[in-house]
Tab-separated table of C-alpha atoms in Angstrom:
chain	number	residue	atom	x	y	z
J	1257	MET	CA	230.402	163.347	105.830
J	1258	LYS	CA	230.141	159.761	105.037
J	1259	ASN	CA	226.335	159.940	104.289
J	1260	ASN	CA	226.928	162.973	102.001
J	1261	HIS	CA	229.591	161.227	100.151
J	1262	ILE	CA	227.354	158.287	99.578
J	1263	THR	CA	224.542	160.549	98.245
J	1264	LYS	CA	226.970	162.145	95.800
J	1265	ILE	CA	227.873	158.757	94.411
J	1266	VAL	CA	224.239	157.769	94.138
J	1267	CYS	CA	223.524	161.081	92.293
J	1268	PHE	CA	226.390	160.771	89.996
J	1269	PHE	CA	225.600	157.090	88.858
J	1270	SER	CA	222.023	158.303	88.539
J	1271	CYS	CA	222.899	160.903	86.266
J	1272	ILE	CA	225.278	158.727	84.346
J	1273	PHE	CA	222.424	156.083	83.923
J	1274	PHE	CA	220.105	158.992	82.840
J	1275	ILE	CA	222.402	160.186	80.393
J	1276	ILE	CA	222.963	156.914	78.728
J	1277	GLU	CA	219.148	156.292	78.511
J	1278	ILE	CA	218.131	159.354	76.723
J	1279	GLY	CA	221.289	159.270	74.432
J	1280	VAL	CA	222.808	162.340	75.613
J	1281	VAL	CA	226.717	163.150	75.155
J	1282	ARG	CA	227.978	165.962	77.346
J	1283	ALA	CA	231.182	166.586	78.372
J	1284	GLU	CA	230.614	168.458	81.569
J	1285	ILE	CA	227.680	168.636	83.720
J	1286	VAL	CA	227.672	172.057	85.759
J	1287	GLU	CA	227.131	171.802	89.436
J	1288	ILE	CA	225.639	174.766	91.335
J	1289	SER	CA	225.734	175.332	95.007
J	1290	PRO	CA	222.854	177.492	96.689
J	1291	SER	CA	222.824	180.482	98.705
J	1292	ASP	CA	220.187	180.652	101.362
J	1293	THR	CA	217.128	183.158	101.417
J	1294	ALA	CA	215.573	185.027	104.290
J	1295	ILE	CA	212.226	183.634	103.595
J	1296	GLU	CA	210.519	181.479	105.949
J	1297	SER	CA	207.196	179.684	106.370
J	1298	THR	CA	205.312	177.447	108.516
J	1299	ALA	CA	203.301	176.069	105.511
J	1300	THR	CA	204.194	172.957	103.552
J	1301	ARG	CA	202.383	174.576	100.635
J	1302	MET	CA	205.039	177.240	100.785
J	1303	ILE	CA	205.482	177.172	96.818
J	1304	SER	CA	202.717	174.558	95.924
J	1305	TYR	CA	201.349	173.452	93.496
J	1306	ARG	CA	203.542	172.428	90.553
J	1307	HIS	CA	200.880	173.233	87.825
J	1308	GLN	CA	200.469	176.672	89.074
J	1309	GLU	CA	202.778	179.727	88.492
J	1310	HIS	CA	204.270	181.540	91.413
J	1311	MET	CA	207.273	183.241	90.014
J	1312	TRP	CA	207.761	186.045	87.190
J	1313	GLN	CA	210.368	188.363	85.882
J	1314	THR	CA	209.186	191.998	84.847
J	1315	ASP	CA	210.799	193.894	82.062
J	1316	ASP	CA	213.415	195.364	84.091
J	1317	SER	CA	214.509	191.727	84.888
J	1318	THR	CA	213.277	191.964	88.602
J	1319	THR	CA	212.089	188.631	89.913
J	1320	HIS	CA	208.805	188.424	91.857
J	1321	PHE	CA	207.569	185.614	93.597
J	1322	ILE	CA	204.448	184.619	95.714
J	1323	VAL	CA	205.111	182.545	98.847
J	1324	ASN	CA	202.616	181.133	101.539
J	1325	GLN	CA	204.407	182.118	104.774
J	1326	GLY	CA	201.892	180.401	106.865
J	1327	ASN	CA	201.766	181.774	110.420
J	1328	LEU	CA	204.975	183.747	109.686
J	1329	GLY	CA	203.202	186.069	107.118
J	1330	ALA	CA	201.076	189.174	108.055
J	1331	GLN	CA	198.094	188.547	110.268
J	1332	ASN	CA	195.181	186.773	108.169
J	1333	ALA	CA	197.574	187.020	105.088
J	1334	SER	CA	199.787	183.870	104.629
J	1335	LEU	CA	200.225	184.736	100.857
J	1336	THR	CA	202.949	187.186	100.385
J	1337	LEU	CA	204.246	188.722	97.078
J	1338	PHE	CA	208.255	189.268	97.410
J	1339	SER	CA	210.508	190.884	94.891
J	1340	SER	CA	214.224	190.782	94.451
J	1341	PHE	CA	216.024	193.817	92.927
J	1342	ASP	CA	219.496	192.227	93.328
J	1343	ASP	CA	219.445	189.216	91.470
J	1344	GLY	CA	218.099	186.979	94.351
J	1345	GLU	CA	220.565	188.196	97.015
J	1346	THR	CA	217.818	189.636	99.064
J	1347	TRP	CA	213.901	189.566	99.039
J	1348	THR	CA	211.341	192.237	99.878
J	1349	ALA	CA	207.874	191.778	100.928
J	1350	MET	CA	205.680	193.885	98.569
J	1351	ARG	CA	202.180	192.951	99.065
J	1352	SER	CA	200.114	190.563	101.370
J	1353	LEU	CA	196.889	188.808	99.950
J	1354	PHE	CA	194.458	189.159	102.922
J	1355	ASN	CA	192.145	186.314	104.095
J	1356	THR	CA	194.535	183.757	103.159
J	1357	ASN	CA	195.969	180.905	105.417
J	1358	GLU	CA	198.503	178.197	105.219
J	1359	GLN	CA	196.157	176.014	102.898
J	1360	SER	CA	195.869	178.859	100.281
J	1361	THR	CA	197.468	178.496	96.905
J	1362	SER	CA	197.783	180.723	93.861
J	1363	ASP	CA	198.418	181.066	90.135
J	1364	GLY	CA	199.168	184.092	88.076
J	1365	ILE	CA	200.058	185.538	84.660
J	1366	LEU	CA	202.283	188.408	83.787
J	1367	VAL	CA	201.482	190.594	80.880
J	1368	ASP	CA	203.158	193.948	80.019
J	1369	ASP	CA	204.011	194.115	83.864
J	1370	GLU	CA	200.603	193.504	84.879
J	1371	LEU	CA	200.145	190.427	87.105
J	1372	SER	CA	196.794	188.725	87.389
J	1373	LEU	CA	196.427	186.450	90.410
J	1374	VAL	CA	193.769	183.995	91.410
J	1375	TYR	CA	193.867	182.533	94.970
J	1376	SER	CA	191.956	180.555	97.463
J	1377	THR	CA	191.038	182.249	100.766
J	1378	ASN	CA	190.621	180.877	104.276
J	1379	THR	CA	186.900	180.854	103.875
J	1380	GLY	CA	186.675	178.858	100.749
J	1381	LYS	CA	186.413	181.589	98.195
J	1382	ILE	CA	188.496	182.052	94.969
J	1383	LYS	CA	189.475	185.817	94.442
J	1384	SER	CA	191.377	187.586	91.848
J	1385	ILE	CA	193.553	190.571	91.867
J	1386	ARG	CA	195.260	192.521	89.296
J	1387	LEU	CA	198.442	194.361	90.076
J	1388	GLN	CA	200.490	196.920	87.962
J	1389	TYR	CA	204.215	197.150	88.254
J	1390	ASN	CA	206.023	200.400	88.382
J	1391	ASN	CA	209.700	199.849	87.465
J	1392	THR	CA	210.472	203.499	88.383
J	1393	SER	CA	209.193	203.341	91.896
J	1394	GLN	CA	209.596	199.487	92.023
J	1395	ALA	CA	206.255	199.106	93.515
J	1396	TRP	CA	203.015	197.226	92.803
J	1397	ASP	CA	199.638	199.253	92.424
J	1398	THR	CA	196.469	197.601	92.607
J	1399	VAL	CA	194.217	197.543	89.644
J	1400	GLN	CA	191.158	195.508	90.473
J	1401	ILE	CA	190.173	192.967	93.051
J	1402	ASP	CA	187.268	190.441	92.220
J	1403	ILE	CA	185.472	187.442	93.984
J	1404	VAL	CA	185.572	184.710	91.349
J	1405	PHE	CA	183.756	182.025	93.433
J	1406	ASP	CA	181.644	182.548	96.620
J	1407	SER	CA	179.305	179.694	98.060
J	1408	THR	CA	177.722	178.977	101.298
J	1409	SER	CA	177.769	175.174	100.402
J	1410	LEU	CA	180.885	174.699	98.381
J	1411	SER	CA	184.489	175.440	99.085
J	1412	GLY	CA	186.955	176.485	96.369
J	1413	LEU	CA	190.694	175.717	96.070
J	1414	ASN	CA	193.554	175.013	93.686
J	1415	PRO	CA	192.813	177.875	91.245
J	1416	THR	CA	194.411	178.660	87.912
J	1417	ILE	CA	193.956	181.413	85.338
J	1418	ALA	CA	194.771	182.265	81.545
J	1419	ASN	CA	193.608	185.056	79.317
J	1420	ASP	CA	192.429	184.403	75.680
J	1421	THR	CA	193.079	186.510	72.741
J	1422	HIS	CA	189.619	188.208	72.853
J	1423	GLY	CA	190.508	189.798	76.329
J	1424	ARG	CA	188.613	187.159	78.431
J	1425	SER	CA	189.947	185.788	81.626
J	1426	TRP	CA	189.294	181.857	82.408
J	1427	CYS	CA	189.733	180.279	85.930
J	1428	THR	CA	189.724	176.620	86.597
J	1429	PHE	CA	189.464	175.407	90.284
J	1430	ILE	CA	188.270	172.669	92.456
J	1431	SER	CA	184.779	173.209	94.093
J	1432	ARG	CA	184.020	170.800	97.166
J	1433	SER	CA	180.664	169.821	98.261
J	1434	ASN	CA	180.620	169.126	101.937
J	1435	VAL	CA	177.010	167.758	101.781
J	1436	LEU	CA	177.588	165.476	98.693
J	1437	GLN	CA	181.039	164.643	99.655
J	1438	LYS	CA	182.266	165.291	95.990
J	1439	SER	CA	184.793	167.577	94.305
J	1440	TYR	CA	184.534	169.109	90.914
J	1441	LEU	CA	186.794	170.804	88.375
J	1442	ARG	CA	184.977	174.065	87.472
J	1443	ILE	CA	185.476	176.584	84.781
J	1444	PHE	CA	184.572	180.420	85.412
J	1445	GLN	CA	185.098	183.253	82.919
J	1446	LYS	CA	185.344	186.943	83.061
J	1447	PRO	CA	184.350	188.566	79.636
J	1448	ASP	CA	186.299	191.893	80.338
J	1449	SER	CA	187.520	194.160	82.977
J	1450	ASN	CA	184.123	195.713	83.572
J	1451	THR	CA	182.140	192.625	84.258
J	1452	ASP	CA	182.001	190.034	87.089
J	1453	TRP	CA	183.241	186.602	87.004
J	1454	GLN	CA	180.622	184.157	85.613
J	1455	ASP	CA	180.015	180.343	86.021
J	1456	THR	CA	180.256	178.639	82.672
J	1457	GLY	CA	178.144	175.706	83.939
J	1458	LEU	CA	180.880	173.319	82.616
J	1459	ILE	CA	182.596	170.605	84.542
J	1460	LEU	CA	185.977	169.113	83.622
J	1461	GLY	CA	186.126	165.218	83.845
J	1462	MET	CA	183.940	163.400	86.469
J	1463	ALA	CA	183.163	164.306	90.094
J	1464	GLU	CA	185.263	162.638	92.577
J	1465	SER	CA	185.326	161.752	96.123
J	1466	PHE	CA	185.649	164.558	98.660
J	1467	LEU	CA	188.430	162.564	100.381
J	1468	THR	CA	190.403	161.990	97.054
J	1469	SER	CA	190.480	165.073	95.032
J	1470	GLU	CA	193.114	163.818	92.701
J	1471	MET	CA	192.363	166.598	90.047
J	1472	SER	CA	194.001	169.710	88.845
J	1473	ALA	CA	193.908	172.048	85.654
J	1474	CYS	CA	196.104	174.455	83.916
J	1475	PRO	CA	194.443	176.620	81.345
J	1476	VAL	CA	196.596	177.591	78.357
J	1477	ALA	CA	196.141	180.458	76.072
J	1478	MET	CA	195.739	179.269	72.209
J	1479	PRO	CA	195.940	181.604	69.054
J	1480	ASN	CA	192.207	181.118	68.555
J	1481	GLY	CA	190.739	179.784	71.737
J	1482	ILE	CA	191.839	178.322	75.301
J	1483	GLY	CA	192.829	174.919	76.314
J	1484	VAL	CA	193.135	173.153	79.615
J	1485	VAL	CA	195.636	170.294	80.508
J	1486	TYR	CA	193.942	168.602	83.478
J	1487	THR	CA	194.245	165.579	85.503
J	1488	THR	CA	191.365	163.389	86.928
J	1489	GLN	CA	192.322	160.405	88.977
J	1490	ASN	CA	194.907	158.646	87.007
J	1491	GLU	CA	194.690	160.131	83.697
J	1492	ILE	CA	195.927	163.449	81.787
J	1493	LYS	CA	193.419	165.153	79.582
J	1494	TRP	CA	193.203	167.984	77.114
J	1495	ALA	CA	190.035	170.169	76.734
J	1496	TYR	CA	189.720	172.805	74.183
J	1497	ARG	CA	187.196	175.544	73.146
J	1498	GLU	CA	187.496	178.127	70.112
J	1499	ASN	CA	187.039	181.752	70.883
J	1500	ASN	CA	183.757	182.165	68.857
J	1501	TRP	CA	181.910	179.217	70.591
J	1502	PRO	CA	179.193	179.900	72.974
J	1503	VAL	CA	180.409	180.046	76.609
J	1504	GLU	CA	177.881	177.255	77.602
J	1505	GLN	CA	179.051	174.862	74.593
J	1506	GLU	CA	180.858	171.655	75.665
J	1507	TRP	CA	184.549	171.665	75.132
J	1508	ASP	CA	186.349	169.229	72.924
J	1509	GLU	CA	188.352	166.488	74.930
J	1510	GLU	CA	191.206	164.342	74.307
J	1511	LEU	CA	192.816	161.776	76.600
J	1512	LEU	CA	196.680	162.371	76.534
J	1513	PHE	CA	198.033	159.709	79.134
J	1514	ILE	CA	196.849	156.901	81.605
J	1515	HIS	CA	199.172	156.342	84.553
J	1516	GLN	CA	199.680	152.673	85.355
J	1517	PRO	CA	199.650	151.324	89.024
J	1518	PRO	CA	201.405	151.544	91.404
J	1519	TYR	CA	200.328	155.063	91.283
J	1520	ALA	CA	202.362	157.996	92.532
J	1521	ASN	CA	201.176	159.850	95.795
J	1522	ASP	CA	199.673	162.878	94.287
J	1523	PRO	CA	196.603	163.994	96.382
J	1524	TYR	CA	195.621	166.776	94.237
J	1525	GLY	CA	197.005	165.463	90.900
J	1526	SER	CA	199.034	168.681	90.694
J	1527	HIS	CA	202.562	167.246	89.789
J	1528	PHE	CA	202.645	168.513	86.346
J	1529	SER	CA	204.051	171.708	84.894
J	1530	VAL	CA	203.072	173.452	81.564
J	1531	ALA	CA	204.824	176.010	79.192
J	1532	THR	CA	203.977	177.402	75.878
J	1533	ASP	CA	206.493	178.628	73.623
J	1534	GLU	CA	206.622	181.586	71.007
J	1535	THR	CA	205.521	179.134	68.141
J	1536	GLY	CA	202.517	177.919	70.062
J	1537	ASN	CA	203.966	174.476	71.191
J	1538	ILE	CA	202.704	173.293	74.527
J	1539	HIS	CA	205.313	171.578	76.676
J	1540	VAL	CA	204.088	169.258	79.639
J	1541	ALA	CA	206.513	167.802	82.237
J	1542	THR	CA	204.972	165.278	84.748
J	1543	ILE	CA	205.886	161.816	86.397
J	1544	GLU	CA	205.376	158.293	85.760
J	1545	LYS	CA	206.869	155.743	88.288
J	1546	GLY	CA	209.565	157.936	89.552
J	1547	LYS	CA	210.514	158.878	85.765
J	1548	LEU	CA	210.121	162.328	84.172
J	1549	LEU	CA	207.531	162.142	81.555
J	1550	TYR	CA	207.246	164.438	78.598
J	1551	LEU	CA	204.262	165.470	76.510
J	1552	ARG	CA	204.252	167.987	73.636
J	1553	TYR	CA	201.574	169.619	71.623
J	1554	ASP	CA	202.764	170.449	68.132
J	1555	SER	CA	201.268	173.728	66.743
J	1556	GLN	CA	202.314	172.955	63.391
J	1557	THR	CA	200.331	169.555	62.993
J	1558	ASP	CA	197.660	170.550	65.699
J	1559	THR	CA	198.084	167.392	67.562
J	1560	TRP	CA	199.531	165.955	70.868
J	1561	GLU	CA	202.387	163.565	70.477
J	1562	THR	CA	202.884	160.275	72.399
J	1563	ALA	CA	204.277	160.856	75.858
J	1564	ARG	CA	207.895	159.835	76.248
J	1565	SER	CA	210.102	159.255	79.229
J	1566	LEU	CA	213.212	161.428	79.661
J	1567	THR	CA	214.808	159.590	82.565
J	1568	PRO	CA	215.022	156.322	84.295
J	1569	ASN	CA	213.341	156.039	87.689
J	1570	LEU	CA	215.133	158.866	89.682
J	1571	ARG	CA	212.314	159.104	92.284
J	1572	ILE	CA	211.184	162.041	90.615
J	1573	ALA	CA	208.217	164.025	92.293
J	1574	TYR	CA	208.592	167.471	91.531
J	1575	MET	CA	209.393	169.350	88.150
J	1576	GLN	CA	209.249	172.735	86.551
J	1577	THR	CA	209.336	173.941	83.067
J	1578	THR	CA	210.869	177.106	81.843
J	1579	LEU	CA	211.442	178.993	78.594
J	1580	ALA	CA	214.491	181.093	77.953
J	1581	GLY	CA	214.284	182.462	74.515
J	1582	ASP	CA	214.277	179.376	72.203
J	1583	ASN	CA	215.685	177.305	74.964
J	1584	LEU	CA	213.115	174.809	76.860
J	1585	LEU	CA	214.323	173.756	80.529
J	1586	ILE	CA	212.879	171.216	82.698
J	1587	PHE	CA	213.997	171.373	86.325
J	1588	PHE	CA	213.233	168.251	88.405
J	1589	ASN	CA	214.477	166.626	91.655
J	1590	VAL	CA	217.241	164.058	91.536
J	1591	LEU	CA	216.799	162.345	94.737
J	1592	SER	CA	216.870	165.475	97.049
J	1593	ASN	CA	218.951	167.466	94.646
J	1594	ALA	CA	217.745	169.146	91.393
J	1595	GLY	CA	218.671	168.294	88.029
J	1596	VAL	CA	218.144	170.444	84.696
J	1597	LEU	CA	217.248	169.321	81.048
J	1598	GLN	CA	217.604	171.601	78.184
J	1599	SER	CA	216.267	171.510	74.685
J	1600	HIS	CA	217.421	173.676	71.946
J	1601	ASP	CA	214.923	172.024	69.371
J	1602	ASN	CA	211.603	172.472	70.834
J	1603	GLY	CA	211.644	169.490	72.718
J	1604	ASP	CA	212.914	166.970	69.907
J	1605	THR	CA	216.139	166.242	72.076
J	1606	PHE	CA	217.251	167.305	75.589
J	1607	LEU	CA	220.704	167.664	77.164
J	1608	PHE	CA	221.402	167.031	81.005
J	1609	SER	CA	223.227	170.358	81.696
J	1610	HIS	CA	222.983	171.116	85.425
J	1611	LEU	CA	222.914	169.469	88.858
J	1612	LEU	CA	221.830	171.895	91.817
J	1613	ASN	CA	223.439	170.442	94.877
J	1614	HIS	CA	222.264	171.401	98.502
J	1615	PRO	CA	224.625	171.218	101.492
J	1616	PRO	CA	224.909	167.925	103.281
J	1617	ARG	CA	222.354	167.175	106.085
J	1618	LEU	CA	224.995	166.293	108.675
J	1619	VAL	CA	226.322	169.952	108.372
J	1620	THR	CA	223.111	171.752	108.252
J	1621	GLY	CA	220.768	169.486	110.310
J	1622	ALA	CA	218.117	170.228	107.614
J	1623	THR	CA	215.658	167.948	105.866
J	1624	TYR	CA	215.679	168.055	102.003
J	1625	SER	CA	213.127	164.965	101.532
J	1626	MET	CA	210.403	167.138	99.943
J	1627	PRO	CA	212.539	168.994	97.218
J	1628	ARG	CA	209.928	171.264	95.607
J	1629	ILE	CA	211.228	173.573	92.888
J	1630	GLU	CA	209.943	176.882	91.536
J	1631	THR	CA	211.166	178.820	88.419
J	1632	PRO	CA	209.554	181.342	86.249
J	1633	GLY	CA	207.648	179.883	83.169
J	1634	ARG	CA	209.298	182.609	81.082
J	1635	VAL	CA	212.727	184.431	81.610
J	1636	PHE	CA	214.473	187.105	79.733
J	1637	GLY	CA	217.662	187.714	81.552
J	1638	GLU	CA	220.962	185.811	81.610
J	1639	TYR	CA	220.147	183.432	84.450
J	1640	ILE	CA	216.980	181.568	85.561
J	1641	PRO	CA	216.271	182.275	89.200
J	1642	THR	CA	215.438	179.080	90.960
J	1643	VAL	CA	214.412	178.115	94.549
J	1644	GLN	CA	214.070	174.774	96.300
J	1645	GLN	CA	212.199	174.258	99.458
J	1646	TYR	CA	213.657	172.589	102.581
J	1647	ILE	CA	212.992	172.264	106.303
J	1648	ASP	CA	215.780	173.692	108.652
J	1649	LYS	CA	216.910	172.152	111.901
J	1650	ASN	CA	214.407	174.315	113.722
J	1651	ASP	CA	211.454	172.665	111.729
J	1652	VAL	CA	210.916	175.836	109.688
J	1653	GLN	CA	210.245	175.756	106.210
J	1654	ARG	CA	212.786	177.739	104.028
J	1655	LEU	CA	214.048	178.419	100.460
J	1656	MET	CA	217.667	178.086	98.892
J	1657	TYR	CA	218.395	179.964	95.796
J	1658	PHE	CA	220.190	178.886	92.703
J	1659	ALA	CA	221.155	181.329	89.676
J	1660	VAL	CA	221.037	178.881	86.720
J	1661	THR	CA	222.654	180.166	83.310
J	1662	PRO	CA	221.231	178.334	80.457
């Protein structure tokens, strides 16, 4: 128990220094202990990546969750959609996405209980699927399945999706050329449900070496267009197009932030999380030298504000942004545990409100050194379902569950 005691002391003082740095006055930090889920995996990408959305709540407050189960999923179908109808007590496997393996990742958006997903397959394709949730039967019905990208010379990975206000879908992903040993951030679009996905011919940023594909993109729906927050090497950028522009027209671009050396270990440049609130403000959480970094697009002024650090160096590597009504929350790892920042003024100020503690390693024999976190981008109920990934004593990837009340 000695090591656990030391860890708690370190966490406590880290939190105190953190509160002093950002000027937060808070009488009490709520500590929450987890419950275990029965969801298991052999994949380190169990809930990857941070810039992708893997968890949603439907109108009946049911939580749904895409997990990569690796070899523990259905045959040739590692990506699995789970649902919990009892506030996280149990999880039911609802759908398997076939032709996926432990390298596959996904992203999705939920609108009126219709879930639109894009995902990478075990053969280098990018596919999309639309599922409709029936809250009476508590089941998912398939609406449409399409191939976004398929090439004999290129492989696709790391996809994301967004819909604009004209009913078009946009998909960004990495395409890798085995011949040229290069990687590219591509943009495809689907004009409507009756048409195929189309290559816009546009590339975000510059091509990168095959071996160092430090690039990821997250498309964001805007009132009059579509934007993309994306990373390339050590930069964070913003690209934007208006709805009435020709598809092949180059997007406007803006440099948001340049990371300084020594750089974080982020092989896919994916350690950032994006959320858009009801007034159109865009909130981005990422990292810089172990600190939590925050960037905000102000919809009133139509400008990106200067990035600012919200914490000292707490060895932060993983983060998630969540909107609960008018409340903005940022979940992030504090060493191997998780902390929660909340803002009630659209990101002007933050309060440190929760510390999510896992059991001591000496008791469980588990490894908590890669504390990936997943939450829905938007919640409507009284609590925020939160999972954290860990490795149990049998070397199996697992998830612990927290119910966080804002």
